[in-house]
Amino acid sequence: MAQVHPINAFNDNYIWAICEPQNHATWVVDPGQSQPVLQFLTEQKRQLTGILVTHHHWDHTDGIAELLLNFPDIPVYGPKDSPFKGITHTLSQGDSVTIAGEQYTIIQTPGHTLDHICYVNDIRAFTGDTLFSGGCGRLFEGTAEQMWSSLSALSELPDACEVYCTHEYTLANLEFAHAVEPDNSELRTYTTWAKQRREQELPTLPSTIGNERAINPFLRTNSRNILRRLPDSLIAPTETQWQVFAKLRLWKDKF
C-alpha cells in the first residue's frame, strides 16, 4: 500500500506526498510551493513522478512550474476547464487515475471553486479545500447548494476512508463546531485529541469520513441540535438540508 506523508508549506498548508514503498516513485497533491517538495524528495531519496491538482488557487499550484523545471516529463493531473493552465491530463466526474499503484476516482466538487475535484477511493480521499476536518471551504465561486451536494458525495465514502485536506484549520473549525453543537460528546473527545496533537506540533490530519460525519457541522445538516442553535437572524420556517448548510456557512463566515 502506498504511504502518504505531509509536507509543510506556507503557514498552514499540507502538500501530500504519495509514495510507492517498493521504489522511489512519488506523487504530490496541490504543491503551492516547490522548495518544500524538493527538500522532501532529496531527504527521502525519492523521485517525483506526477502531480495532482484539486483546483486552481495559487496556494495549490504556484510550485508546479519550478517542479517541472526539475522533472520536465511528469504528468500534471487536474480538473478539466480549470483556470490553471499547467494541467497536462484533464479529469472530470467519474474518471479514474492510478497513483502509486492505487486507483482513484474523480468526484467533481464545485463550491469552493467551480473547477474543484477530489481524488477518492475507499481508503483515501484527497479533498483539497472542499472538506476540512471539522469544516469546509469558503464559497468563492460556487453556490451553497453546489457545495452541499459536493460534501454529501464525500460523506457517502466508507467510514474508515481517510480525509487528506490541504489546510491545518482543524482547531479553528472545531471552535465553530462547538458553538453549533455544544453537547456533542464525540466532538469534545476529538477536540481534546486535536489540541494535544497541535501542542506537539503534529498534524491533526488525516481525519476519517466517519469522524467527520460525527463532528463536522457541515455534514450534519439533518441534526435537530444544529437547527436549534442557528442564530435567530438565520432561521426560516422551513429549510432543506442545503439551505441549512447555507445558513451554517454564513454563520461561520462571520464567526
mmCIF file of C-alpha atoms in Angstrom:
data_model
loop_
_atom_site.group_PDB
_atom_site.id
_atom_site.type_symbol
_atom_site.label_atom_id
_atom_site.label_comp_id
_atom_site.label_asym_id
_atom_site.label_seq_id
_atom_site.Cartn_x
_atom_site.Cartn_y
_atom_site.Cartn_z
ATOM 1 C CA MET A 1 0.000 0.000 0.000
ATOM 2 C CA ALA A 2 1.212 3.496 -0.796
ATOM 3 C CA GLN A 3 2.385 5.669 2.076
ATOM 4 C CA VAL A 4 1.230 9.283 2.461
ATOM 5 C CA HIS A 5 3.389 11.940 4.106
ATOM 6 C CA PRO A 6 2.635 15.602 4.881
ATOM 7 C CA ILE A 7 4.957 18.272 3.523
ATOM 8 C CA ASN A 8 4.503 21.580 5.326
ATOM 9 C CA ALA A 9 4.037 24.659 3.135
ATOM 10 C CA PHE A 10 3.256 28.319 3.880
ATOM 11 C CA ASN A 11 1.750 28.735 7.364
ATOM 12 C CA ASP A 12 -0.899 26.022 7.366
ATOM 13 C CA ASN A 13 -0.832 24.124 4.055
ATOM 14 C CA TYR A 14 -0.056 20.465 3.606
ATOM 15 C CA ILE A 15 1.306 19.160 0.327
ATOM 16 C CA TRP A 16 0.596 15.434 0.455
ATOM 17 C CA ALA A 17 3.326 13.118 -0.861
ATOM 18 C CA ILE A 18 2.015 9.742 -2.037
ATOM 19 C CA CYS A 19 4.949 7.322 -2.037
ATOM 20 C CA GLU A 20 5.259 3.857 -3.509
ATOM 21 C CA PRO A 21 7.011 1.682 -0.887
ATOM 22 C CA GLN A 22 8.628 -0.658 -3.429
ATOM 23 C CA ASN A 23 10.516 2.078 -5.305
ATOM 24 C CA HIS A 24 11.274 5.808 -5.246
ATOM 25 C CA ALA A 25 8.185 6.959 -7.159
ATOM 26 C CA THR A 26 6.343 9.862 -5.521
ATOM 27 C CA TRP A 27 3.261 11.927 -6.387
ATOM 28 C CA VAL A 28 2.392 15.219 -4.717
ATOM 29 C CA VAL A 29 -1.018 16.827 -4.240
ATOM 30 C CA ASP A 30 -1.508 20.607 -4.595
ATOM 31 C CA PRO A 31 2.111 21.820 -4.460
ATOM 32 C CA GLY A 32 1.677 25.523 -3.736
ATOM 33 C CA GLN A 33 5.420 25.747 -3.070
ATOM 34 C CA SER A 34 8.238 23.885 -4.780
ATOM 35 C CA GLN A 35 11.088 24.126 -2.268
ATOM 36 C CA PRO A 36 9.466 22.030 0.499
ATOM 37 C CA VAL A 37 8.744 19.327 -2.094
ATOM 38 C CA LEU A 38 12.294 19.376 -3.468
ATOM 39 C CA GLN A 39 13.691 19.203 0.075
ATOM 40 C CA PHE A 40 11.456 16.218 0.905
ATOM 41 C CA LEU A 41 12.494 14.391 -2.268
ATOM 42 C CA THR A 42 16.188 14.985 -1.546
ATOM 43 C CA GLU A 43 15.988 13.946 2.100
ATOM 44 C CA GLN A 44 13.927 10.847 1.358
ATOM 45 C CA LYS A 45 15.898 9.991 -1.809
ATOM 46 C CA ARG A 46 12.713 9.873 -3.857
ATOM 47 C CA GLN A 47 11.751 10.736 -7.442
ATOM 48 C CA LEU A 48 8.815 12.935 -8.386
ATOM 49 C CA THR A 49 6.638 11.039 -10.876
ATOM 50 C CA GLY A 50 3.467 13.125 -11.025
ATOM 51 C CA ILE A 51 1.388 15.995 -9.635
ATOM 52 C CA LEU A 52 -2.283 16.074 -8.657
ATOM 53 C CA VAL A 53 -4.221 19.359 -8.598
ATOM 54 C CA THR A 54 -7.613 19.774 -6.909
ATOM 55 C CA HIS A 55 -8.314 23.369 -8.002
ATOM 56 C CA HIS A 56 -6.692 26.455 -9.427
ATOM 57 C CA HIS A 57 -5.937 28.621 -6.365
ATOM 58 C CA TRP A 58 -2.342 29.850 -6.220
ATOM 59 C CA ASP A 59 -1.526 28.217 -2.884
ATOM 60 C CA HIS A 60 -2.233 24.854 -4.536
ATOM 61 C CA THR A 61 -0.461 25.457 -7.862
ATOM 62 C CA ASP A 62 2.341 28.035 -7.590
ATOM 63 C CA GLY A 63 5.067 25.443 -7.039
ATOM 64 C CA ILE A 64 4.285 23.441 -10.155
ATOM 65 C CA ALA A 65 6.324 25.430 -12.688
ATOM 66 C CA GLU A 66 9.572 25.041 -10.750
ATOM 67 C CA LEU A 67 8.913 21.381 -10.065
ATOM 68 C CA LEU A 68 8.535 20.847 -13.803
ATOM 69 C CA LEU A 69 11.895 22.506 -14.386
ATOM 70 C CA ASN A 70 13.414 19.778 -12.221
ATOM 71 C CA PHE A 71 11.151 16.972 -13.504
ATOM 72 C CA PRO A 72 10.108 18.098 -17.002
ATOM 73 C CA ASP A 73 8.377 14.955 -18.263
ATOM 74 C CA ILE A 74 5.984 14.217 -15.408
ATOM 75 C CA PRO A 75 2.186 14.433 -15.798
ATOM 76 C CA VAL A 76 0.113 17.100 -14.067
ATOM 77 C CA TYR A 77 -3.416 15.849 -13.422
ATOM 78 C CA GLY A 78 -6.188 18.290 -12.651
ATOM 79 C CA PRO A 79 -9.727 19.447 -13.386
ATOM 80 C CA LYS A 80 -11.000 19.963 -16.898
ATOM 81 C CA ASP A 81 -11.715 23.602 -17.833
ATOM 82 C CA SER A 82 -9.617 24.907 -14.951
ATOM 83 C CA PRO A 83 -8.298 28.480 -14.998
ATOM 84 C CA PHE A 84 -4.910 26.965 -14.148
ATOM 85 C CA LYS A 85 -3.250 26.242 -17.481
ATOM 86 C CA GLY A 86 -0.476 23.946 -16.319
ATOM 87 C CA ILE A 87 -2.566 20.769 -16.357
ATOM 88 C CA THR A 88 -1.419 18.149 -18.880
ATOM 89 C CA HIS A 89 -4.026 15.452 -18.112
ATOM 90 C CA THR A 90 -7.544 16.761 -17.511
ATOM 91 C CA LEU A 91 -10.080 14.928 -15.361
ATOM 92 C CA SER A 92 -13.871 15.014 -14.999
ATOM 93 C CA GLN A 93 -16.548 13.327 -12.897
ATOM 94 C CA GLY A 94 -16.173 9.546 -12.879
ATOM 95 C CA ASP A 95 -12.715 9.439 -14.450
ATOM 96 C CA SER A 96 -10.124 7.245 -12.793
ATOM 97 C CA VAL A 97 -6.380 7.576 -12.407
ATOM 98 C CA THR A 98 -3.770 5.193 -10.993
ATOM 99 C CA ILE A 99 -1.490 6.810 -8.436
ATOM 100 C CA ALA A 100 1.339 4.917 -6.763
ATOM 101 C CA GLY A 101 -0.254 1.649 -7.845
ATOM 102 C CA GLU A 102 -3.709 2.542 -6.477
ATOM 103 C CA GLN A 103 -6.791 3.595 -8.409
ATOM 104 C CA TYR A 104 -8.621 6.817 -7.541
ATOM 105 C CA THR A 105 -11.960 8.005 -8.866
ATOM 106 C CA ILE A 106 -12.646 11.660 -9.600
ATOM 107 C CA ILE A 107 -15.544 13.417 -7.895
ATOM 108 C CA GLN A 108 -16.339 16.888 -9.165
ATOM 109 C CA THR A 109 -16.891 19.033 -6.069
ATOM 110 C CA PRO A 110 -17.802 22.612 -7.044
ATOM 111 C CA GLY A 111 -18.454 25.105 -4.290
ATOM 112 C CA HIS A 112 -15.142 26.496 -3.072
ATOM 113 C CA THR A 113 -14.270 26.931 -6.753
ATOM 114 C CA LEU A 114 -16.150 25.818 -9.836
ATOM 115 C CA ASP A 115 -13.291 23.609 -11.067
ATOM 116 C CA HIS A 116 -12.677 21.743 -7.789
ATOM 117 C CA ILE A 117 -12.248 17.961 -7.914
ATOM 118 C CA CYS A 118 -11.376 15.336 -5.293
ATOM 119 C CA TYR A 119 -9.397 12.126 -5.755
ATOM 120 C CA VAL A 120 -11.062 9.310 -3.826
ATOM 121 C CA ASN A 121 -11.223 5.586 -3.219
ATOM 122 C CA ASP A 122 -12.444 3.516 -0.280
ATOM 123 C CA ILE A 123 -9.153 4.046 1.575
ATOM 124 C CA ARG A 124 -8.280 7.703 0.998
ATOM 125 C CA ALA A 125 -9.822 10.963 -0.166
ATOM 126 C CA PHE A 126 -7.727 13.959 -1.197
ATOM 127 C CA THR A 127 -10.278 16.702 -0.658
ATOM 128 C CA GLY A 128 -8.323 19.907 -1.257
ATOM 129 C CA ASP A 129 -10.368 22.831 0.065
ATOM 130 C CA THR A 130 -13.791 21.144 -0.113
ATOM 131 C CA LEU A 131 -13.899 19.084 3.099
ATOM 132 C CA PHE A 132 -11.734 20.048 6.071
ATOM 133 C CA SER A 133 -11.624 18.356 9.424
ATOM 134 C CA GLY A 134 -14.499 19.974 11.289
ATOM 135 C CA GLY A 135 -15.285 22.336 8.443
ATOM 136 C CA CYS A 136 -15.448 23.061 4.724
ATOM 137 C CA GLY A 137 -14.100 25.597 2.257
ATOM 138 C CA ARG A 138 -15.489 29.076 1.743
ATOM 139 C CA LEU A 139 -17.779 29.653 -1.214
ATOM 140 C CA PHE A 140 -15.613 31.753 -3.502
ATOM 141 C CA GLU A 141 -17.150 30.741 -6.831
ATOM 142 C CA GLY A 142 -19.859 28.109 -6.381
ATOM 143 C CA THR A 143 -23.212 28.160 -4.631
ATOM 144 C CA ALA A 144 -24.230 26.771 -1.261
ATOM 145 C CA GLU A 145 -26.331 24.135 -2.995
ATOM 146 C CA GLN A 146 -23.327 23.024 -5.061
ATOM 147 C CA MET A 147 -21.096 22.790 -2.009
ATOM 148 C CA TRP A 148 -23.679 20.874 -0.007
ATOM 149 C CA SER A 149 -24.014 18.411 -2.900
ATOM 150 C CA SER A 150 -20.219 18.057 -3.057
ATOM 151 C CA LEU A 151 -19.952 17.408 0.677
ATOM 152 C CA SER A 152 -22.842 14.943 0.507
ATOM 153 C CA ALA A 153 -20.997 12.951 -2.158
ATOM 154 C CA LEU A 154 -17.882 12.784 0.014
ATOM 155 C CA SER A 155 -19.913 11.800 3.080
ATOM 156 C CA GLU A 156 -21.042 8.656 1.250
ATOM 157 C CA LEU A 157 -17.499 7.264 1.291
ATOM 158 C CA PRO A 158 -16.790 4.480 3.836
ATOM 159 C CA ASP A 159 -16.384 5.482 7.485
ATOM 160 C CA ALA A 160 -12.740 4.363 7.528
ATOM 161 C CA CYS A 161 -11.802 6.378 4.433
ATOM 162 C CA GLU A 162 -9.030 8.803 5.403
ATOM 163 C CA VAL A 163 -9.544 12.501 4.637
ATOM 164 C CA TYR A 164 -6.469 14.380 3.403
ATOM 165 C CA CYS A 165 -7.357 18.055 3.049
ATOM 166 C CA THR A 166 -4.856 20.801 2.333
ATOM 167 C CA HIS A 167 -5.022 23.061 5.395
ATOM 168 C CA GLU A 168 -4.446 22.724 9.123
ATOM 169 C CA TYR A 169 -7.653 24.543 10.046
ATOM 170 C CA THR A 170 -8.903 21.916 12.482
ATOM 171 C CA LEU A 171 -8.825 23.788 15.805
ATOM 172 C CA ALA A 172 -10.477 26.905 14.363
ATOM 173 C CA ASN A 173 -13.132 24.728 12.726
ATOM 174 C CA LEU A 174 -13.781 22.871 15.974
ATOM 175 C CA GLU A 175 -14.319 26.130 17.841
ATOM 176 C CA PHE A 176 -17.203 26.876 15.490
ATOM 177 C CA ALA A 177 -18.452 23.281 15.688
ATOM 178 C CA HIS A 178 -18.735 23.627 19.475
ATOM 179 C CA ALA A 179 -20.867 26.733 19.033
ATOM 180 C CA VAL A 180 -23.155 24.737 16.749
ATOM 181 C CA GLU A 181 -23.307 21.528 18.823
ATOM 182 C CA PRO A 182 -22.003 22.176 22.356
ATOM 183 C CA ASP A 183 -23.467 18.898 23.646
ATOM 184 C CA ASN A 184 -21.751 16.666 21.071
ATOM 185 C CA SER A 185 -19.638 14.285 23.185
ATOM 186 C CA GLU A 186 -17.705 12.927 20.191
ATOM 187 C CA LEU A 187 -16.812 16.489 19.257
ATOM 188 C CA ARG A 188 -15.472 17.131 22.770
ATOM 189 C CA THR A 189 -13.320 13.998 22.651
ATOM 190 C CA TYR A 190 -11.962 14.833 19.213
ATOM 191 C CA THR A 191 -11.182 18.418 20.226
ATOM 192 C CA THR A 192 -9.115 17.218 23.189
ATOM 193 C CA TRP A 193 -7.144 14.928 20.885
ATOM 194 C CA ALA A 194 -6.661 17.641 18.249
ATOM 195 C CA LYS A 195 -5.380 20.149 20.822
ATOM 196 C CA GLN A 196 -2.859 17.605 22.082
ATOM 197 C CA ARG A 197 -1.658 16.993 18.525
ATOM 198 C CA ARG A 198 -1.142 20.692 17.839
ATOM 199 C CA GLU A 199 0.612 21.240 21.163
ATOM 200 C CA GLN A 200 3.133 18.667 19.930
ATOM 201 C CA GLU A 201 3.270 20.415 16.514
ATOM 202 C CA LEU A 202 1.808 17.300 14.877
ATOM 203 C CA PRO A 203 -0.858 17.284 12.138
ATOM 204 C CA THR A 204 -4.481 16.595 13.012
ATOM 205 C CA LEU A 205 -4.789 15.015 9.574
ATOM 206 C CA PRO A 206 -5.789 12.700 8.113
ATOM 207 C CA SER A 207 -9.245 12.569 9.611
ATOM 208 C CA THR A 208 -11.799 9.961 8.521
ATOM 209 C CA ILE A 209 -15.195 10.200 6.878
ATOM 210 C CA GLY A 210 -16.770 8.507 9.902
ATOM 211 C CA ASN A 211 -15.222 11.036 12.249
ATOM 212 C CA GLU A 212 -16.361 13.950 10.104
ATOM 213 C CA ARG A 213 -19.911 12.641 9.993
ATOM 214 C CA ALA A 214 -19.837 12.602 13.796
ATOM 215 C CA ILE A 215 -18.307 16.030 14.469
ATOM 216 C CA ASN A 216 -18.414 18.231 11.349
ATOM 217 C CA PRO A 217 -21.494 20.515 11.383
ATOM 218 C CA PHE A 218 -21.415 20.868 7.599
ATOM 219 C CA LEU A 219 -22.016 17.119 7.251
ATOM 220 C CA ARG A 220 -24.731 17.150 9.926
ATOM 221 C CA THR A 221 -27.352 19.412 8.356
ATOM 222 C CA ASN A 222 -30.123 16.970 9.299
ATOM 223 C CA SER A 223 -29.363 17.281 13.026
ATOM 224 C CA ARG A 224 -32.131 18.820 15.114
ATOM 225 C CA ASN A 225 -29.477 20.088 17.515
ATOM 226 C CA ILE A 226 -27.969 22.214 14.750
ATOM 227 C CA LEU A 227 -31.328 23.695 13.837
ATOM 228 C CA ARG A 228 -31.875 24.674 17.469
ATOM 229 C CA ARG A 229 -28.559 26.550 17.605
ATOM 230 C CA LEU A 230 -28.851 28.627 14.441
ATOM 231 C CA PRO A 231 -28.897 32.373 15.233
ATOM 232 C CA ASP A 232 -32.377 33.906 15.084
ATOM 233 C CA SER A 233 -31.392 36.009 12.068
ATOM 234 C CA LEU A 234 -30.677 32.849 10.055
ATOM 235 C CA ILE A 235 -33.727 30.780 10.930
ATOM 236 C CA ALA A 236 -36.516 30.336 8.394
ATOM 237 C CA PRO A 237 -39.768 28.396 8.965
ATOM 238 C CA THR A 238 -38.862 25.518 6.635
ATOM 239 C CA GLU A 239 -35.415 24.531 5.384
ATOM 240 C CA THR A 240 -33.979 21.939 3.031
ATOM 241 C CA GLN A 241 -30.647 20.467 4.082
ATOM 242 C CA TRP A 242 -28.715 22.558 1.581
ATOM 243 C CA GLN A 243 -30.404 25.698 2.924
ATOM 244 C CA VAL A 244 -29.408 24.714 6.466
ATOM 245 C CA PHE A 245 -25.875 24.294 5.123
ATOM 246 C CA ALA A 246 -26.069 27.765 3.559
ATOM 247 C CA LYS A 247 -27.067 29.269 6.925
ATOM 248 C CA LEU A 248 -24.209 27.455 8.671
ATOM 249 C CA ARG A 249 -21.717 28.700 6.105
ATOM 250 C CA LEU A 250 -22.937 32.278 6.542
ATOM 251 C CA TRP A 251 -22.642 31.902 10.315
ATOM 252 C CA LYS A 252 -19.111 30.500 10.005
ATOM 253 C CA ASP A 253 -18.059 33.330 7.672
ATOM 254 C CA LYS A 254 -18.869 35.848 10.424
ATOM 255 C CA PHE A 255 -17.843 33.697 13.391
#
